[in-house]
């Protein structure tokens, strides 16, 4: 047999490289992260990613870094599939050899996955060069070996100036990248996805900067650093452990935050909670996985097959995963089809190795989906141990002992966080139950007081009978009979009298009364009633009958002419006790008979047919209108545990002689808030209003 005269080396055809690329990456963003990692491994302080997606079927993606660049020898290594970059770095004594993320020599296939036609430019301290790979249809067959070709004809892009200013580094320009199927939200979410691929320091180098152009109208090419969307302010409980060499988020260095957990049973709808932080256990509790790997692991020395291991990072449980509630705690919270915070991201040498660990722990329950974390476990890619990455390079072989060890370390931490979140839920439930009991007691107390006032209004009934009725009725309420706890003021007025109604409403609002505490159809800028499809009469009736409502009637000739005002008066008379209403009368002759109960009356129009803020009108507004409204609303706030409203102060002016002596008028002694609102809302309308009113 004739012996071979020379070797027969393996070669990679274009078809083989295409198949490898398709198997390695599931989407463009995963491939892009590999190219960013190459820049970081080259010692770059800045890696720029530019996406021009104006035509998504033929997008352009550029990656520019300011690393060391590649010499001619480095280019020859670059085209070698399987070149061990980490081993080479250690052999050449590179300063960042221990931080190099890649060791398989296949990350360069990411460019081939994204584009069949790309340019590579590099600047090295010794030289610089430009290269092109064109494997488009008709340019190279599947059997041919693709190759980089030196070129001086690199197409112009928006990053030309950026590249010209870069002393050393590498630039990849990938043309005709297919991004069809990736909508605007997916492309806009690229920043957080890129940020999640790496553990980088906050507000320091190295940085990844991104610029996306998705429409013709966008002309701004400014780059912004990518940022993670970790809502640390929404994490109720956190377990963490960092060494001096680890990247620790700034939010975990300062004092724990105070956050709110949604609790509709409590005042304000939230339960205030101080974020709790603990440390990863040095010797984790027993787990079912320890037995499987007992022969490989020395727990006391923390070694796996003689190799030291360490779990660092943080894991937390969210207070809530409802977008609205979580964003109230931390506006960075995002949960949608493009981003799910419920994941444990596992990093190796600062690069994301897997985001599927949470689903692999086998933990179920309500709060399993509230877990988020970022942990480092470099044992998974230790140089002295076999490679356990799956064929797509985006996860690990779940059956390997190192992954089993990781689960044994993490599962107790996650389980403890879930237990603590469950305990917090029980605390909130107990607080809600206690609050309900307090509200019920307070509501029944308020009911008892209101009933006493109503009965005392009936002077024709003897005190003994009134006391007996009070005792009998309140005794029946002590059981499970619900008492209305929603206290409200209803301003009943004709539209022609809206200036006076707005005056009352604005004064109440200036004291901190909420809009929902006052039903008022003429509030400036309000559209709720206009958008309500129900009949106005239905809305009015519900606001009178469904809440503990104090009705205020602004009576006038206009009131008598309005069918809605008469409806409101009739509904109030039929459904409320006779003492539970307030009035302000424009004149004595316009008071409806069913609203006259024999008590003294106050009119807005004075004896001289004029309207002015007289002392008796001012004091009536305070004592007979505003403060009774505030007192009523405060009863509801006491039940709800809310902040009480400050009443208006009743002022007494000195004699006319004393005021003359001091050069003052009665208005100088009035509540200045009432004076200010009167001057703005009433005085400017008086002349026109009186002219029309007195014609009738």
mmCIF file of N, CA and C in Angstrom, residues 226-299:
data_model
loop_
_atom_site.group_PDB
_atom_site.id
_atom_site.type_symbol
_atom_site.label_atom_id
_atom_site.label_comp_id
_atom_site.label_asym_id
_atom_site.label_seq_id
_atom_site.Cartn_x
_atom_site.Cartn_y
_atom_site.Cartn_z
ATOM 1 N N UNK A 226 -26.763 51.170 27.104
ATOM 2 C CA UNK A 226 -27.862 50.241 27.367
ATOM 3 C C UNK A 226 -27.978 50.042 28.872
ATOM 4 N N UNK A 227 -29.209 49.864 29.341
ATOM 5 C CA UNK A 227 -29.449 49.696 30.772
ATOM 6 C C UNK A 227 -30.416 48.555 31.014
ATOM 7 N N UNK A 228 -30.224 47.888 32.120
ATOM 8 C CA UNK A 228 -31.132 46.813 32.499
ATOM 9 C C UNK A 228 -32.414 47.404 33.075
ATOM 10 N N UNK A 229 -33.472 46.631 32.950
ATOM 11 C CA UNK A 229 -34.766 47.065 33.491
ATOM 12 C C UNK A 229 -35.070 46.363 34.809
ATOM 13 N N UNK A 230 -34.063 46.195 35.634
ATOM 14 C CA UNK A 230 -34.288 45.541 36.926
ATOM 15 C C UNK A 230 -34.915 46.548 37.881
ATOM 16 N N UNK A 231 -36.113 46.253 38.333
ATOM 17 C CA UNK A 231 -36.834 47.153 39.245
ATOM 18 C C UNK A 231 -36.462 46.803 40.682
ATOM 19 N N UNK A 232 -35.264 47.198 41.102
ATOM 20 C CA UNK A 232 -34.810 46.880 42.460
ATOM 21 C C UNK A 232 -35.749 47.473 43.511
ATOM 22 N N UNK A 233 -36.370 48.616 43.171
ATOM 23 C CA UNK A 233 -37.272 49.258 44.121
ATOM 24 C C UNK A 233 -38.569 48.511 44.330
ATOM 25 N N UNK A 234 -38.801 47.459 43.545
ATOM 26 C CA UNK A 234 -40.020 46.656 43.695
ATOM 27 C C UNK A 234 -39.729 45.297 44.331
ATOM 28 N N UNK A 235 -38.478 45.049 44.690
ATOM 29 C CA UNK A 235 -38.115 43.772 45.303
ATOM 30 C C UNK A 235 -38.362 43.838 46.806
ATOM 31 N N UNK A 236 -39.231 42.977 47.296
ATOM 32 C CA UNK A 236 -39.587 42.993 48.720
ATOM 33 C C UNK A 236 -38.512 42.332 49.570
ATOM 34 N N UNK A 237 -37.947 41.239 49.068
ATOM 35 C CA UNK A 237 -36.929 40.484 49.803
ATOM 36 C C UNK A 237 -35.782 40.183 48.843
ATOM 37 N N UNK A 238 -34.541 40.341 49.316
ATOM 38 C CA UNK A 238 -33.367 40.099 48.469
ATOM 39 C C UNK A 238 -32.355 39.269 49.244
ATOM 40 N N UNK A 239 -31.814 38.250 48.580
ATOM 41 C CA UNK A 239 -30.666 37.505 49.105
ATOM 42 C C UNK A 239 -29.490 37.807 48.179
ATOM 43 N N UNK A 240 -28.303 38.038 48.737
ATOM 44 C CA UNK A 240 -27.178 38.448 47.903
ATOM 45 C C UNK A 240 -25.850 38.034 48.515
ATOM 46 N N UNK A 241 -24.844 37.957 47.660
ATOM 47 C CA UNK A 241 -23.476 37.749 48.125
ATOM 48 C C UNK A 241 -22.543 38.220 47.020
ATOM 49 N N UNK A 242 -21.619 39.120 47.366
ATOM 50 C CA UNK A 242 -20.668 39.642 46.399
ATOM 51 C C UNK A 242 -19.270 39.629 47.011
ATOM 52 N N UNK A 243 -18.296 39.355 46.176
ATOM 53 C CA UNK A 243 -16.904 39.496 46.580
ATOM 54 C C UNK A 243 -16.386 40.799 45.979
ATOM 55 N N UNK A 244 -15.174 41.138 46.311
ATOM 56 C CA UNK A 244 -14.609 42.397 45.816
ATOM 57 C C UNK A 244 -14.452 42.393 44.299
ATOM 58 N N UNK A 245 -14.423 41.194 43.697
ATOM 59 C CA UNK A 245 -14.226 41.106 42.252
ATOM 60 C C UNK A 245 -15.537 41.123 41.468
ATOM 61 N N UNK A 246 -16.661 41.096 42.173
ATOM 62 C CA UNK A 246 -17.952 41.008 41.494
ATOM 63 C C UNK A 246 -18.525 42.386 41.209
ATOM 64 N N UNK A 247 -19.331 42.432 40.157
ATOM 65 C CA UNK A 247 -20.041 43.661 39.813
ATOM 66 C C UNK A 247 -21.324 43.706 40.628
ATOM 67 N N UNK A 248 -21.378 44.610 41.603
ATOM 68 C CA UNK A 248 -22.554 44.739 42.469
ATOM 69 C C UNK A 248 -23.375 45.948 42.047
ATOM 70 N N UNK A 249 -24.678 45.765 41.767
ATOM 71 C CA UNK A 249 -25.521 46.910 41.388
ATOM 72 C C UNK A 249 -25.520 47.983 42.475
ATOM 73 N N UNK A 250 -25.519 49.237 42.045
ATOM 74 C CA UNK A 250 -25.504 50.354 42.989
ATOM 75 C C UNK A 250 -26.681 50.299 43.953
ATOM 76 N N UNK A 251 -27.844 49.811 43.455
ATOM 77 C CA UNK A 251 -29.053 49.797 44.281
ATOM 78 C C UNK A 251 -28.946 48.858 45.468
ATOM 79 N N UNK A 252 -28.002 47.938 45.425
ATOM 80 C CA UNK A 252 -27.844 46.983 46.523
ATOM 81 C C UNK A 252 -26.740 47.390 47.492
ATOM 82 N N UNK A 253 -26.199 48.577 47.299
ATOM 83 C CA UNK A 253 -25.136 49.065 48.180
ATOM 84 C C UNK A 253 -25.704 49.995 49.248
ATOM 85 N N UNK A 254 -26.671 50.818 48.875
ATOM 86 C CA UNK A 254 -27.238 51.794 49.813
ATOM 87 C C UNK A 254 -28.247 51.180 50.759
ATOM 88 N N UNK A 255 -28.967 52.051 51.443
ATOM 89 C CA UNK A 255 -29.976 51.604 52.400
ATOM 90 C C UNK A 255 -31.149 50.943 51.678
ATOM 91 N N UNK A 256 -31.760 49.944 52.313
ATOM 92 C CA UNK A 256 -32.940 49.297 51.715
ATOM 93 C C UNK A 256 -34.047 50.313 51.473
ATOM 94 N N UNK A 257 -34.774 50.098 50.394
ATOM 95 C CA UNK A 257 -35.846 51.022 50.030
ATOM 96 C C UNK A 257 -37.133 50.685 50.767
ATOM 97 N N UNK A 258 -38.019 51.661 50.852
ATOM 98 C CA UNK A 258 -39.363 51.446 51.385
ATOM 99 C C UNK A 258 -40.303 51.355 50.188
ATOM 100 N N UNK A 259 -41.067 50.289 50.112
ATOM 101 C CA UNK A 259 -41.933 50.069 48.961
ATOM 102 C C UNK A 259 -43.340 49.741 49.413
ATOM 103 N N UNK A 260 -44.257 49.699 48.469
ATOM 104 C CA UNK A 260 -45.658 49.405 48.751
ATOM 105 C C UNK A 260 -46.064 48.088 48.108
ATOM 106 N N UNK A 261 -46.779 47.296 48.866
ATOM 107 C CA UNK A 261 -47.361 46.063 48.353
ATOM 108 C C UNK A 261 -48.862 46.313 48.205
ATOM 109 N N UNK A 262 -49.427 46.094 47.019
ATOM 110 C CA UNK A 262 -50.866 46.346 46.846
ATOM 111 C C UNK A 262 -51.695 45.594 47.883
ATOM 112 N N UNK A 263 -52.599 46.318 48.541
ATOM 113 C CA UNK A 263 -53.493 45.735 49.548
ATOM 114 C C UNK A 263 -54.760 46.577 49.565
ATOM 115 N N UNK A 264 -55.743 46.195 48.760
ATOM 116 C CA UNK A 264 -56.936 47.018 48.598
ATOM 117 C C UNK A 264 -57.739 47.152 49.879
ATOM 118 N N UNK A 265 -57.489 46.268 50.871
ATOM 119 C CA UNK A 265 -58.238 46.347 52.123
ATOM 120 C C UNK A 265 -57.725 47.460 53.035
ATOM 121 N N UNK A 266 -56.535 47.996 52.726
ATOM 122 C CA UNK A 266 -55.896 48.972 53.618
ATOM 123 C C UNK A 266 -56.057 50.396 53.088
ATOM 124 N N UNK A 267 -55.941 51.406 53.966
ATOM 125 C CA UNK A 267 -56.028 52.805 53.520
ATOM 126 C C UNK A 267 -55.003 53.089 52.431
ATOM 127 N N UNK A 268 -55.439 53.713 51.359
ATOM 128 C CA UNK A 268 -54.544 54.003 50.250
ATOM 129 C C UNK A 268 -54.318 52.828 49.331
ATOM 130 N N UNK A 269 -54.814 51.653 49.712
ATOM 131 C CA UNK A 269 -54.685 50.474 48.861
ATOM 132 C C UNK A 269 -53.313 49.847 48.857
ATOM 133 N N UNK A 270 -52.452 50.202 49.825
ATOM 134 C CA UNK A 270 -51.094 49.667 49.861
ATOM 135 C C UNK A 270 -50.667 49.334 51.283
ATOM 136 N N UNK A 271 -49.718 48.395 51.366
ATOM 137 C CA UNK A 271 -49.096 48.025 52.635
ATOM 138 C C UNK A 271 -47.630 48.425 52.546
ATOM 139 N N UNK A 272 -47.187 49.292 53.440
ATOM 140 C CA UNK A 272 -45.806 49.773 53.405
ATOM 141 C C UNK A 272 -44.858 48.713 53.954
ATOM 142 N N UNK A 273 -43.794 48.448 53.202
ATOM 143 C CA UNK A 273 -42.861 47.383 53.577
ATOM 144 C C UNK A 273 -41.426 47.861 53.363
ATOM 145 N N UNK A 274 -40.556 47.605 54.314
ATOM 146 C CA UNK A 274 -39.138 47.928 54.166
ATOM 147 C C UNK A 274 -38.435 46.727 53.548
ATOM 148 N N UNK A 275 -37.780 46.966 52.433
ATOM 149 C CA UNK A 275 -37.069 45.900 51.728
ATOM 150 C C UNK A 275 -36.097 45.188 52.661
ATOM 151 N N UNK A 276 -36.141 43.862 52.640
ATOM 152 C CA UNK A 276 -35.268 43.060 53.497
ATOM 153 C C UNK A 276 -34.139 42.447 52.669
ATOM 154 N N UNK A 277 -32.923 42.504 53.205
ATOM 155 C CA UNK A 277 -31.758 41.930 52.515
ATOM 156 C C UNK A 277 -31.038 40.943 53.420
ATOM 157 N N UNK A 278 -30.735 39.789 52.867
ATOM 158 C CA UNK A 278 -29.981 38.776 53.594
ATOM 159 C C UNK A 278 -28.822 38.312 52.713
ATOM 160 N N UNK A 279 -27.978 37.459 53.271
ATOM 161 C CA UNK A 279 -26.803 36.956 52.557
ATOM 162 C C UNK A 279 -27.018 35.502 52.155
ATOM 163 N N UNK A 280 -26.468 35.124 50.996
ATOM 164 C CA UNK A 280 -26.522 33.718 50.596
ATOM 165 C C UNK A 280 -25.953 32.857 51.723
ATOM 166 N N UNK A 281 -26.583 31.739 52.044
ATOM 167 C CA UNK A 281 -26.042 30.865 53.102
ATOM 168 C C UNK A 281 -24.717 30.247 52.671
ATOM 169 N N UNK A 282 -23.735 30.258 53.565
ATOM 170 C CA UNK A 282 -22.437 29.653 53.245
ATOM 171 C C UNK A 282 -22.555 28.140 53.090
ATOM 172 N N UNK A 283 -23.390 27.531 53.906
ATOM 173 C CA UNK A 283 -23.634 26.093 53.807
ATOM 174 C C UNK A 283 -25.129 25.897 53.598
ATOM 175 N N UNK A 284 -25.573 25.842 52.339
ATOM 176 C CA UNK A 284 -27.010 25.785 52.058
ATOM 177 C C UNK A 284 -27.678 24.586 52.709
ATOM 178 N N UNK A 285 -28.964 24.690 53.007
ATOM 179 C CA UNK A 285 -29.707 23.575 53.599
ATOM 180 C C UNK A 285 -29.704 22.359 52.670
ATOM 181 N N UNK A 286 -30.101 21.232 53.224
ATOM 182 C CA UNK A 286 -30.149 20.004 52.439
ATOM 183 C C UNK A 286 -31.112 20.160 51.272
ATOM 184 N N UNK A 287 -30.714 19.589 50.151
ATOM 185 C CA UNK A 287 -31.533 19.615 48.957
ATOM 186 C C UNK A 287 -31.456 18.241 48.307
ATOM 187 N N UNK A 288 -32.495 17.899 47.590
ATOM 188 C CA UNK A 288 -32.559 16.574 46.972
ATOM 189 C C UNK A 288 -31.419 16.326 45.994
ATOM 190 N N UNK A 289 -30.799 17.400 45.507
ATOM 191 C CA UNK A 289 -29.751 17.246 44.499
ATOM 192 C C UNK A 289 -28.396 16.874 45.084
ATOM 193 N N UNK A 290 -28.188 17.125 46.376
ATOM 194 C CA UNK A 290 -26.864 16.872 46.951
ATOM 195 C C UNK A 290 -26.461 15.407 46.826
ATOM 196 N N UNK A 291 -27.407 14.519 46.998
ATOM 197 C CA UNK A 291 -27.090 13.094 46.953
ATOM 198 C C UNK A 291 -26.578 12.677 45.581
ATOM 199 N N UNK A 292 -27.103 13.308 44.527
ATOM 200 C CA UNK A 292 -26.706 12.948 43.165
ATOM 201 C C UNK A 292 -25.236 13.264 42.898
ATOM 202 N N UNK A 293 -24.714 14.296 43.541
ATOM 203 C CA UNK A 293 -23.357 14.764 43.226
ATOM 204 C C UNK A 293 -22.413 14.608 44.409
ATOM 205 N N UNK A 294 -22.797 13.785 45.372
ATOM 206 C CA UNK A 294 -21.997 13.651 46.600
ATOM 207 C C UNK A 294 -20.551 13.255 46.317
ATOM 208 N N UNK A 295 -20.337 12.391 45.336
ATOM 209 C CA UNK A 295 -18.976 11.911 45.069
ATOM 210 C C UNK A 295 -18.100 12.958 44.383
ATOM 211 N N UNK A 296 -18.730 14.029 43.823
ATOM 212 C CA UNK A 296 -17.955 15.069 43.137
ATOM 213 C C UNK A 296 -17.687 16.292 44.009
ATOM 214 N N UNK A 297 -18.515 16.477 45.039
ATOM 215 C CA UNK A 297 -18.513 17.741 45.768
ATOM 216 C C UNK A 297 -17.941 17.588 47.173
ATOM 217 N N UNK A 298 -17.054 18.504 47.539
ATOM 218 C CA UNK A 298 -16.581 18.651 48.913
ATOM 219 C C UNK A 298 -17.211 19.938 49.441
ATOM 220 N N UNK A 299 -18.328 19.790 50.171
ATOM 221 C CA UNK A 299 -19.091 20.962 50.595
ATOM 222 C C UNK A 299 -18.319 21.826 51.586
#
